Amino acid sequence: MNNPTINEFDKADFQGVYEGKTLISSAEITAVPWDIGRPQPVVQDILEKGQKNRLLDVGCGLGLNAKQANDLGYQVTAIDSASKAIEHCLNVHQKTGIQFQLANACDTGLNEKFDIILDSAVYHSIPSSDRSAYMKEMRRLANDDAEFHLITFAPSQHGMPKPLAIELSEIIQLAEINDWAIQSVERVTYKGNAGAISDFQKKKNLNILTDENGLTCLPSWHVILKVKI
Ligand SMILES: C[S@@+](CC[C@H](N)C(=O)[O-])C[C@H]1O[C@@H](n2cnc3c(N)ncnc32)[C@H](O)[C@@H]1O
């Protein structure tokens, strides 16, 4: 039976885009939109300020955030559900101590706890019907004093369209249900590859701004969650 609540973003083909296929069917997105050739600036800020403990990078993609964390002294486990992404990370970052693993963020199979959980543009990549399971699984993997950094697209006239852009009320509701307390919320910018989404921008009539390096500036939430004790 068809689920009427499933949208085109819920069906995004992450494995496909790492193989040069289109990420979604309504537009040509055949280059990796989050490949900016360096760690996300907003993630870099978080990593520089954090306690250098055990870190889980969920949906690590090409592994540049995980590599940055490793270089800064974190003990890093990085997971992704796209085998192509993990293959890439194992090849490119093989000389690091990072534990890369193929795993679904909603049911990782991991049996360890983390002090920092990093979600860099993954929450909105998970189908909406699976997001509560995701928050629950991250809660299971969190130490009592862990920080869960969740960076996800926010609604904005210069941002991604809904439902890819997430209402803060949704995150607050799922946090509450899954025993997370919101510590802070701020608006940040997630950078992306402008060329990769040019057809998407045209077809969806978007007005996304770029920075001096030609990278897209995507308005996002940075929510810090703490375990509710
Ligand atoms: C928008 S990309 C962000 C990649 C990386 N975190 C970054 O900021 O560069 C989302 C990533 O999450 C992965 N992903 C999507 N759903 C996932 C799931 N259920 N479990 C694990 N990874 C997932 C995708 O394969 C993709 O690599």
PDB file of N, CA and C in Angstrom, residues 25-122:
ATOM      1  N   SER A  25      14.271  12.360  -8.008  1.00  0.00           N
ATOM      2  CA  SER A  25      13.845  12.136  -9.397  1.00  0.00           C
ATOM      3  C   SER A  25      13.355  13.409 -10.088  1.00  0.00           C
ATOM      4  N   SER A  26      12.956  14.438  -9.344  1.00  0.00           N
ATOM      5  CA  SER A  26      12.353  15.615  -9.998  1.00  0.00           C
ATOM      6  C   SER A  26      13.396  16.615 -10.505  1.00  0.00           C
ATOM      7  N   ALA A  27      14.676  16.401 -10.201  1.00  0.00           N
ATOM      8  CA  ALA A  27      15.725  17.307 -10.690  1.00  0.00           C
ATOM      9  C   ALA A  27      17.027  16.529 -10.832  1.00  0.00           C
ATOM     10  N   GLU A  28      17.919  17.056 -11.674  1.00  0.00           N
ATOM     11  CA  GLU A  28      19.228  16.417 -11.872  1.00  0.00           C
ATOM     12  C   GLU A  28      20.168  16.868 -10.761  1.00  0.00           C
ATOM     13  N   ILE A  29      20.408  15.987  -9.809  1.00  0.00           N
ATOM     14  CA  ILE A  29      21.423  16.286  -8.778  1.00  0.00           C
ATOM     15  C   ILE A  29      22.389  15.111  -8.813  1.00  0.00           C
ATOM     16  N   THR A  30      23.393  15.208  -9.680  1.00  0.00           N
ATOM     17  CA  THR A  30      24.260  14.050  -9.889  1.00  0.00           C
ATOM     18  C   THR A  30      25.666  14.240  -9.312  1.00  0.00           C
ATOM     19  N   ALA A  31      25.930  15.453  -8.791  1.00  0.00           N
ATOM     20  CA  ALA A  31      27.171  15.649  -8.014  1.00  0.00           C
ATOM     21  C   ALA A  31      26.739  15.710  -6.544  1.00  0.00           C
ATOM     22  N   VAL A  32      27.660  15.441  -5.645  1.00  0.00           N
ATOM     23  CA  VAL A  32      27.304  15.357  -4.218  1.00  0.00           C
ATOM     24  C   VAL A  32      27.148  16.782  -3.657  1.00  0.00           C
ATOM     25  N   PRO A  33      25.920  17.188  -3.307  1.00  0.00           N
ATOM     26  CA  PRO A  33      25.685  18.593  -2.919  1.00  0.00           C
ATOM     27  C   PRO A  33      26.413  19.024  -1.649  1.00  0.00           C
ATOM     28  N   TRP A  34      26.752  18.093  -0.765  1.00  0.00           N
ATOM     29  CA  TRP A  34      27.412  18.440   0.497  1.00  0.00           C
ATOM     30  C   TRP A  34      28.938  18.292   0.397  1.00  0.00           C
ATOM     31  N   ASP A  35      29.434  18.016  -0.825  1.00  0.00           N
ATOM     32  CA  ASP A  35      30.884  17.911  -1.006  1.00  0.00           C
ATOM     33  C   ASP A  35      31.460  19.312  -1.234  1.00  0.00           C
ATOM     34  N   ILE A  36      32.010  19.904  -0.190  1.00  0.00           N
ATOM     35  CA  ILE A  36      32.601  21.244  -0.329  1.00  0.00           C
ATOM     36  C   ILE A  36      34.130  21.154  -0.222  1.00  0.00           C
ATOM     37  N   GLY A  37      34.643  19.931  -0.219  1.00  0.00           N
ATOM     38  CA  GLY A  37      36.097  19.737  -0.259  1.00  0.00           C
ATOM     39  C   GLY A  37      36.803  20.045   1.050  1.00  0.00           C
ATOM     40  N   ARG A  38      36.039  20.299   2.083  1.00  0.00           N
ATOM     41  CA  ARG A  38      36.616  20.602   3.398  1.00  0.00           C
ATOM     42  C   ARG A  38      35.533  20.334   4.445  1.00  0.00           C
ATOM     43  N   PRO A  39      35.894  20.305   5.732  1.00  0.00           N
ATOM     44  CA  PRO A  39      34.847  20.098   6.744  1.00  0.00           C
ATOM     45  C   PRO A  39      33.857  21.261   6.733  1.00  0.00           C
ATOM     46  N   GLN A  40      32.648  20.998   7.174  1.00  0.00           N
ATOM     47  CA  GLN A  40      31.653  22.074   7.298  1.00  0.00           C
ATOM     48  C   GLN A  40      32.162  23.108   8.300  1.00  0.00           C
ATOM     49  N   PRO A  41      32.172  24.396   7.931  1.00  0.00           N
ATOM     50  CA  PRO A  41      32.642  25.418   8.880  1.00  0.00           C
ATOM     51  C   PRO A  41      31.900  25.376  10.219  1.00  0.00           C
ATOM     52  N   VAL A  42      30.590  25.172  10.188  1.00  0.00           N
ATOM     53  CA  VAL A  42      29.830  25.155  11.449  1.00  0.00           C
ATOM     54  C   VAL A  42      30.239  23.949  12.319  1.00  0.00           C
ATOM     55  N   VAL A  43      30.567  22.858  11.671  1.00  0.00           N
ATOM     56  CA  VAL A  43      31.022  21.664  12.414  1.00  0.00           C
ATOM     57  C   VAL A  43      32.414  21.923  12.997  1.00  0.00           C
ATOM     58  N   GLN A  44      33.236  22.569  12.204  1.00  0.00           N
ATOM     59  CA  GLN A  44      34.593  22.885  12.672  1.00  0.00           C
ATOM     60  C   GLN A  44      34.534  23.700  13.975  1.00  0.00           C
ATOM     61  N   ASP A  45      33.629  24.673  14.026  1.00  0.00           N
ATOM     62  CA  ASP A  45      33.479  25.488  15.252  1.00  0.00           C
ATOM     63  C   ASP A  45      33.094  24.609  16.437  1.00  0.00           C
ATOM     64  N   ILE A  46      32.136  23.723  16.221  1.00  0.00           N
ATOM     65  CA  ILE A  46      31.677  22.838  17.302  1.00  0.00           C
ATOM     66  C   ILE A  46      32.846  21.976  17.791  1.00  0.00           C
ATOM     67  N   LEU A  47      33.582  21.422  16.830  1.00  0.00           N
ATOM     68  CA  LEU A  47      34.671  20.498  17.182  1.00  0.00           C
ATOM     69  C   LEU A  47      35.790  21.217  17.929  1.00  0.00           C
ATOM     70  N   GLU A  48      36.068  22.435  17.517  1.00  0.00           N
ATOM     71  CA  GLU A  48      37.162  23.161  18.182  1.00  0.00           C
ATOM     72  C   GLU A  48      36.822  23.457  19.637  1.00  0.00           C
ATOM     73  N   LYS A  49      35.518  23.727  19.905  1.00  0.00           N
ATOM     74  CA  LYS A  49      35.119  24.092  21.277  1.00  0.00           C
ATOM     75  C   LYS A  49      34.900  22.878  22.178  1.00  0.00           C
ATOM     76  N   GLY A  50      34.621  21.703  21.601  1.00  0.00           N
ATOM     77  CA  GLY A  50      34.176  20.546  22.394  1.00  0.00           C
ATOM     78  C   GLY A  50      35.293  19.873  23.179  1.00  0.00           C
ATOM     79  N   GLN A  51      34.871  19.094  24.201  1.00  0.00           N
ATOM     80  CA  GLN A  51      35.799  18.236  24.945  1.00  0.00           C
ATOM     81  C   GLN A  51      36.211  17.108  24.011  1.00  0.00           C
ATOM     82  N   LYS A  52      37.502  16.814  23.915  1.00  0.00           N
ATOM     83  CA  LYS A  52      37.973  15.859  22.895  1.00  0.00           C
ATOM     84  C   LYS A  52      37.803  14.407  23.373  1.00  0.00           C
ATOM     85  N   ASN A  53      36.533  13.967  23.392  1.00  0.00           N
ATOM     86  CA  ASN A  53      36.200  12.626  23.886  1.00  0.00           C
ATOM     87  C   ASN A  53      35.736  11.712  22.744  1.00  0.00           C
ATOM     88  N   ARG A  54      34.878  10.792  23.091  1.00  0.00           N
ATOM     89  CA  ARG A  54      34.375   9.838  22.090  1.00  0.00           C
ATOM     90  C   ARG A  54      33.276  10.487  21.255  1.00  0.00           C
ATOM     91  N   LEU A  55      33.458  10.474  19.963  1.00  0.00           N
ATOM     92  CA  LEU A  55      32.519  11.185  19.077  1.00  0.00           C
ATOM     93  C   LEU A  55      31.938  10.234  18.038  1.00  0.00           C
ATOM     94  N   LEU A  56      30.630  10.324  17.864  1.00  0.00           N
ATOM     95  CA  LEU A  56      29.962   9.578  16.796  1.00  0.00           C
ATOM     96  C   LEU A  56      29.542  10.565  15.716  1.00  0.00           C
ATOM     97  N   ASP A  57      30.029  10.359  14.482  1.00  0.00           N
ATOM     98  CA  ASP A  57      29.609  11.167  13.331  1.00  0.00           C
ATOM     99  C   ASP A  57      28.573  10.337  12.570  1.00  0.00           C
ATOM    100  N   VAL A  58      27.327  10.752  12.681  1.00  0.00           N
ATOM    101  CA  VAL A  58      26.219   9.991  12.064  1.00  0.00           C
ATOM    102  C   VAL A  58      26.026  10.485  10.641  1.00  0.00           C
ATOM    103  N   GLY A  59      25.914   9.581   9.687  1.00  0.00           N
ATOM    104  CA  GLY A  59      25.744  10.000   8.288  1.00  0.00           C
ATOM    105  C   GLY A  59      26.955  10.798   7.836  1.00  0.00           C
ATOM    106  N   CYS A  60      28.124  10.156   7.949  1.00  0.00           N
ATOM    107  CA  CYS A  60      29.403  10.881   7.797  1.00  0.00           C
ATOM    108  C   CYS A  60      29.711  11.296   6.365  1.00  0.00           C
ATOM    109  N   GLY A  61      28.988  10.754   5.397  1.00  0.00           N
ATOM    110  CA  GLY A  61      29.221  11.147   4.001  1.00  0.00           C
ATOM    111  C   GLY A  61      30.648  10.865   3.571  1.00  0.00           C
ATOM    112  N   LEU A  62      31.333  11.886   3.056  1.00  0.00           N
ATOM    113  CA  LEU A  62      32.684  11.702   2.531  1.00  0.00           C
ATOM    114  C   LEU A  62      33.753  11.726   3.617  1.00  0.00           C
ATOM    115  N   GLY A  63      33.337  11.926   4.859  1.00  0.00           N
ATOM    116  CA  GLY A  63      34.248  11.729   6.000  1.00  0.00           C
ATOM    117  C   GLY A  63      35.113  12.926   6.370  1.00  0.00           C
ATOM    118  N   LEU A  64      34.851  14.092   5.771  1.00  0.00           N
ATOM    119  CA  LEU A  64      35.737  15.239   6.053  1.00  0.00           C
ATOM    120  C   LEU A  64      35.516  15.814   7.453  1.00  0.00           C
ATOM    121  N   ASN A  65      34.286  15.735   7.964  1.00  0.00           N
ATOM    122  CA  ASN A  65      34.039  16.181   9.347  1.00  0.00           C
ATOM    123  C   ASN A  65      34.684  15.199  10.328  1.00  0.00           C
ATOM    124  N   ALA A  66      34.552  13.918  10.041  1.00  0.00           N
ATOM    125  CA  ALA A  66      35.152  12.891  10.903  1.00  0.00           C
ATOM    126  C   ALA A  66      36.676  13.041  10.933  1.00  0.00           C
ATOM    127  N   LYS A  67      37.240  13.320   9.775  1.00  0.00           N
ATOM    128  CA  LYS A  67      38.701  13.489   9.675  1.00  0.00           C
ATOM    129  C   LYS A  67      39.144  14.698  10.518  1.00  0.00           C
ATOM    130  N   GLN A  68      38.368  15.774  10.433  1.00  0.00           N
ATOM    131  CA  GLN A  68      38.688  16.968  11.210  1.00  0.00           C
ATOM    132  C   GLN A  68      38.636  16.655  12.710  1.00  0.00           C
ATOM    133  N   ALA A  69      37.607  15.910  13.111  1.00  0.00           N
ATOM    134  CA  ALA A  69      37.475  15.534  14.527  1.00  0.00           C
ATOM    135  C   ALA A  69      38.663  14.681  14.962  1.00  0.00           C
ATOM    136  N   ASN A  70      39.031  13.743  14.123  1.00  0.00           N
ATOM    137  CA  ASN A  70      40.178  12.875  14.408  1.00  0.00           C
ATOM    138  C   ASN A  70      41.454  13.711  14.560  1.00  0.00           C
ATOM    139  N   ASP A  71      41.640  14.663  13.649  1.00  0.00           N
ATOM    140  CA  ASP A  71      42.841  15.518  13.694  1.00  0.00           C
ATOM    141  C   ASP A  71      42.873  16.355  14.974  1.00  0.00           C
ATOM    142  N   LEU A  72      41.686  16.702  15.476  1.00  0.00           N
ATOM    143  CA  LEU A  72      41.626  17.529  16.691  1.00  0.00           C
ATOM    144  C   LEU A  72      41.751  16.701  17.971  1.00  0.00           C
ATOM    145  N   GLY A  73      41.789  15.374  17.849  1.00  0.00           N
ATOM    146  CA  GLY A  73      42.030  14.540  19.024  1.00  0.00           C
ATOM    147  C   GLY A  73      40.834  13.773  19.548  1.00  0.00           C
ATOM    148  N   TYR A  74      39.691  13.837  18.853  1.00  0.00           N
ATOM    149  CA  TYR A  74      38.531  13.019  19.260  1.00  0.00           C
ATOM    150  C   TYR A  74      38.800  11.562  18.878  1.00  0.00           C
ATOM    151  N   GLN A  75      38.151  10.648  19.625  1.00  0.00           N
ATOM    152  CA  GLN A  75      38.150   9.235  19.209  1.00  0.00           C
ATOM    153  C   GLN A  75      36.869   9.053  18.404  1.00  0.00           C
ATOM    154  N   VAL A  76      37.018   8.816  17.102  1.00  0.00           N
ATOM    155  CA  VAL A  76      35.877   8.960  16.203  1.00  0.00           C
ATOM    156  C   VAL A  76      35.367   7.623  15.663  1.00  0.00           C
ATOM    157  N   THR A  77      34.045   7.448  15.782  1.00  0.00           N
ATOM    158  CA  THR A  77      33.337   6.409  15.036  1.00  0.00           C
ATOM    159  C   THR A  77      32.444   7.145  14.057  1.00  0.00           C
ATOM    160  N   ALA A  78      32.434   6.712  12.798  1.00  0.00           N
ATOM    161  CA  ALA A  78      31.653   7.411  11.780  1.00  0.00           C
ATOM    162  C   ALA A  78      30.850   6.383  10.998  1.00  0.00           C
ATOM    163  N   ILE A  79      29.549   6.642  10.901  1.00  0.00           N
ATOM    164  CA  ILE A  79      28.689   5.661  10.217  1.00  0.00           C
ATOM    165  C   ILE A  79      27.942   6.334   9.058  1.00  0.00           C
ATOM    166  N   ASP A  80      27.582   5.521   8.079  1.00  0.00           N
ATOM    167  CA  ASP A  80      26.719   5.990   6.993  1.00  0.00           C
ATOM    168  C   ASP A  80      25.987   4.763   6.451  1.00  0.00           C
ATOM    169  N   SER A  81      24.779   4.985   5.932  1.00  0.00           N
ATOM    170  CA  SER A  81      24.010   3.858   5.393  1.00  0.00           C
ATOM    171  C   SER A  81      24.307   3.628   3.908  1.00  0.00           C
ATOM    172  N   ALA A  82      25.096   4.518   3.295  1.00  0.00           N
ATOM    173  CA  ALA A  82      25.467   4.327   1.880  1.00  0.00           C
ATOM    174  C   ALA A  82      26.822   3.625   1.819  1.00  0.00           C
ATOM    175  N   SER A  83      26.832   2.432   1.257  1.00  0.00           N
ATOM    176  CA  SER A  83      28.089   1.675   1.240  1.00  0.00           C
ATOM    177  C   SER A  83      29.167   2.400   0.425  1.00  0.00           C
ATOM    178  N   LYS A  84      28.758   3.132  -0.607  1.00  0.00           N
ATOM    179  CA  LYS A  84      29.730   3.881  -1.422  1.00  0.00           C
ATOM    180  C   LYS A  84      30.451   4.943  -0.589  1.00  0.00           C
ATOM    181  N   ALA A  85      29.696   5.580   0.327  1.00  0.00           N
ATOM    182  CA  ALA A  85      30.295   6.612   1.180  1.00  0.00           C
ATOM    183  C   ALA A  85      31.330   5.959   2.104  1.00  0.00           C
ATOM    184  N   ILE A  86      30.966   4.839   2.687  1.00  0.00           N
ATOM    185  CA  ILE A  86      31.883   4.163   3.615  1.00  0.00           C
ATOM    186  C   ILE A  86      33.116   3.646   2.867  1.00  0.00           C
ATOM    187  N   GLU A  87      32.896   3.095   1.675  1.00  0.00           N
ATOM    188  CA  GLU A  87      34.036   2.631   0.842  1.00  0.00           C
ATOM    189  C   GLU A  87      35.003   3.794   0.598  1.00  0.00           C
ATOM    190  N   HIS A  88      34.430   4.936   0.214  1.00  0.00           N
ATOM    191  CA  HIS A  88      35.240   6.129  -0.052  1.00  0.00           C
ATOM    192  C   HIS A  88      36.044   6.497   1.198  1.00  0.00           C
ATOM    193  N   CYS A  89      35.364   6.542   2.350  1.00  0.00           N
ATOM    194  CA  CYS A  89      36.034   6.941   3.602  1.00  0.00           C
ATOM    195  C   CYS A  89      37.156   5.959   3.954  1.00  0.00           C
ATOM    196  N   LEU A  90      36.882   4.664   3.762  1.00  0.00           N
ATOM    197  CA  LEU A  90      37.905   3.665   4.107  1.00  0.00           C
ATOM    198  C   LEU A  90      39.129   3.823   3.204  1.00  0.00           C
ATOM    199  N   ASN A  91      38.908   4.219   1.958  1.00  0.00           N
ATOM    200  CA  ASN A  91      40.035   4.435   1.039  1.00  0.00           C
ATOM    201  C   ASN A  91      40.796   5.705   1.376  1.00  0.00           C
ATOM    202  N   VAL A  92      40.045   6.806   1.502  1.00  0.00           N
ATOM    203  CA  VAL A  92      40.690   8.120   1.593  1.00  0.00           C
ATOM    204  C   VAL A  92      41.251   8.392   2.991  1.00  0.00           C
ATOM    205  N   HIS A  93      40.568   7.891   4.013  1.00  0.00           N
ATOM    206  CA  HIS A  93      40.982   8.217   5.389  1.00  0.00           C
ATOM    207  C   HIS A  93      41.554   6.984   6.099  1.00  0.00           C
ATOM    208  N   GLN A  94      42.148   6.079   5.334  1.00  0.00           N
ATOM    209  CA  GLN A  94      42.582   4.802   5.932  1.00  0.00           C
ATOM    210  C   GLN A  94      43.716   4.987   6.933  1.00  0.00           C
ATOM    211  N   LYS A  95      44.491   6.057   6.823  1.00  0.00           N
ATOM    212  CA  LYS A  95      45.635   6.196   7.727  1.00  0.00           C
ATOM    213  C   LYS A  95      45.260   6.911   9.025  1.00  0.00           C
ATOM    214  N   THR A  96      43.973   7.101   9.260  1.00  0.00           N
ATOM    215  CA  THR A  96      43.519   7.728  10.506  1.00  0.00           C
ATOM    216  C   THR A  96      43.074   6.619  11.463  1.00  0.00           C
ATOM    217  N   GLY A  97      42.755   7.005  12.694  1.00  0.00           N
ATOM    218  CA  GLY A  97      42.240   5.993  13.628  1.00  0.00           C
ATOM    219  C   GLY A  97      40.722   5.915  13.613  1.00  0.00           C
ATOM    220  N   ILE A  98      40.083   6.511  12.622  1.00  0.00           N
ATOM    221  CA  ILE A  98      38.606   6.573  12.604  1.00  0.00           C
ATOM    222  C   ILE A  98      38.015   5.193  12.321  1.00  0.00           C
ATOM    223  N   GLN A  99      36.990   4.844  13.103  1.00  0.00           N
ATOM    224  CA  GLN A  99      36.250   3.602  12.857  1.00  0.00           C
ATOM    225  C   GLN A  99      35.092   3.926  11.923  1.00  0.00           C
ATOM    226  N   PHE A 100      35.229   3.612  10.644  1.00  0.00           N
ATOM    227  CA  PHE A 100      34.118   3.833   9.712  1.00  0.00           C
ATOM    228  C   PHE A 100      33.288   2.556   9.630  1.00  0.00           C
ATOM    229  N   GLN A 101      31.970   2.709   9.690  1.00  0.00           N
ATOM    230  CA  GLN A 101      31.102   1.527   9.631  1.00  0.00           C
ATOM    231  C   GLN A 101      29.862   1.808   8.814  1.00  0.00           C
ATOM    232  N   LEU A 102      29.456   0.795   8.061  1.00  0.00           N
ATOM    233  CA  LEU A 102      28.184   0.872   7.349  1.00  0.00           C
ATOM    234  C   LEU A 102      27.087   0.600   8.361  1.00  0.00           C
ATOM    235  N   ALA A 103      26.196   1.554   8.585  1.00  0.00           N
ATOM    236  CA  ALA A 103      25.124   1.340   9.574  1.00  0.00           C
ATOM    237  C   ALA A 103      23.985   2.316   9.316  1.00  0.00           C
ATOM    238  N   ASN A 104      22.793   1.865   9.677  1.00  0.00           N
ATOM    239  CA  ASN A 104      21.607   2.718   9.609  1.00  0.00           C
ATOM    240  C   ASN A 104      21.479   3.456  10.936  1.00  0.00           C
ATOM    241  N   ALA A 105      21.367   4.771  10.866  1.00  0.00           N
ATOM    242  CA  ALA A 105      21.317   5.595  12.073  1.00  0.00           C
ATOM    243  C   ALA A 105      20.113   5.265  12.965  1.00  0.00           C
ATOM    244  N   CYS A 106      19.090   4.646  12.403  1.00  0.00           N
ATOM    245  CA  CYS A 106      17.891   4.332  13.202  1.00  0.00           C
ATOM    246  C   CYS A 106      18.049   3.026  13.962  1.00  0.00           C
ATOM    247  N   ASP A 107      19.059   2.257  13.611  1.00  0.00           N
ATOM    248  CA  ASP A 107      19.271   0.958  14.256  1.00  0.00           C
ATOM    249  C   ASP A 107      20.719   0.568  13.948  1.00  0.00           C
ATOM    250  N   THR A 108      21.652   1.170  14.701  1.00  0.00           N
ATOM    251  CA  THR A 108      23.065   1.110  14.299  1.00  0.00           C
ATOM    252  C   THR A 108      23.726  -0.235  14.578  1.00  0.00           C
ATOM    253  N   GLY A 109      23.213  -0.939  15.597  1.00  0.00           N
ATOM    254  CA  GLY A 109      23.900  -2.164  16.020  1.00  0.00           C
ATOM    255  C   GLY A 109      25.153  -1.874  16.832  1.00  0.00           C
ATOM    256  N   LEU A 110      25.438  -0.597  17.125  1.00  0.00           N
ATOM    257  CA  LEU A 110      26.631  -0.256  17.915  1.00  0.00           C
ATOM    258  C   LEU A 110      26.368  -0.573  19.386  1.00  0.00           C
ATOM    259  N   ASN A 111      27.434  -0.965  20.067  1.00  0.00           N
ATOM    260  CA  ASN A 111      27.277  -1.278  21.492  1.00  0.00           C
ATOM    261  C   ASN A 111      28.249  -0.478  22.326  1.00  0.00           C
ATOM    262  N   GLU A 112      28.373   0.789  22.040  1.00  0.00           N
ATOM    263  CA  GLU A 112      29.229   1.662  22.837  1.00  0.00           C
ATOM    264  C   GLU A 112      28.510   2.976  23.029  1.00  0.00           C
ATOM    265  N   LYS A 113      29.021   3.790  23.950  1.00  0.00           N
ATOM    266  CA  LYS A 113      28.375   5.077  24.242  1.00  0.00           C
ATOM    267  C   LYS A 113      29.317   6.205  23.829  1.00  0.00           C
ATOM    268  N   PHE A 114      28.726   7.339  23.511  1.00  0.00           N
ATOM    269  CA  PHE A 114      29.502   8.471  23.001  1.00  0.00           C
ATOM    270  C   PHE A 114      29.264   9.724  23.844  1.00  0.00           C
ATOM    271  N   ASP A 115      30.275  10.611  23.830  1.00  0.00           N
ATOM    272  CA  ASP A 115      30.183  11.875  24.566  1.00  0.00           C
ATOM    273  C   ASP A 115      29.648  12.995  23.669  1.00  0.00           C
ATOM    274  N   ILE A 116      29.955  12.894  22.384  1.00  0.00           N
ATOM    275  CA  ILE A 116      29.432  13.862  21.416  1.00  0.00           C
ATOM    276  C   ILE A 116      28.850  13.086  20.244  1.00  0.00           C
ATOM    277  N   ILE A 117      27.633  13.448  19.881  1.00  0.00           N
ATOM    278  CA  ILE A 117      27.031  12.877  18.671  1.00  0.00           C
ATOM    279  C   ILE A 117      26.862  14.031  17.687  1.00  0.00           C
ATOM    280  N   LEU A 118      27.370  13.840  16.488  1.00  0.00           N
ATOM    281  CA  LEU A 118      27.345  14.898  15.487  1.00  0.00           C
ATOM    282  C   LEU A 118      26.429  14.496  14.338  1.00  0.00           C
ATOM    283  N   ASP A 119      25.410  15.306  14.123  1.00  0.00           N
ATOM    284  CA  ASP A 119      24.510  15.125  12.979  1.00  0.00           C
ATOM    285  C   ASP A 119      24.662  16.355  12.097  1.00  0.00           C
ATOM    286  N   SER A 120      25.431  16.219  11.030  1.00  0.00           N
ATOM    287  CA  SER A 120      25.638  17.333  10.098  1.00  0.00           C
ATOM    288  C   SER A 120      24.778  17.069   8.859  1.00  0.00           C
ATOM    289  N   ALA A 121      23.578  17.627   8.868  1.00  0.00           N
ATOM    290  CA  ALA A 121      22.639  17.531   7.738  1.00  0.00           C
ATOM    291  C   ALA A 121      22.119  16.120   7.488  1.00  0.00           C
ATOM    292  N   VAL A 122      21.917  15.377   8.586  1.00  0.00           N
ATOM    293  CA  VAL A 122      21.412  14.013   8.442  1.00  0.00           C
ATOM    294  C   VAL A 122      19.936  13.909   8.828  1.00  0.00           C
TER     295      VAL A 122
END
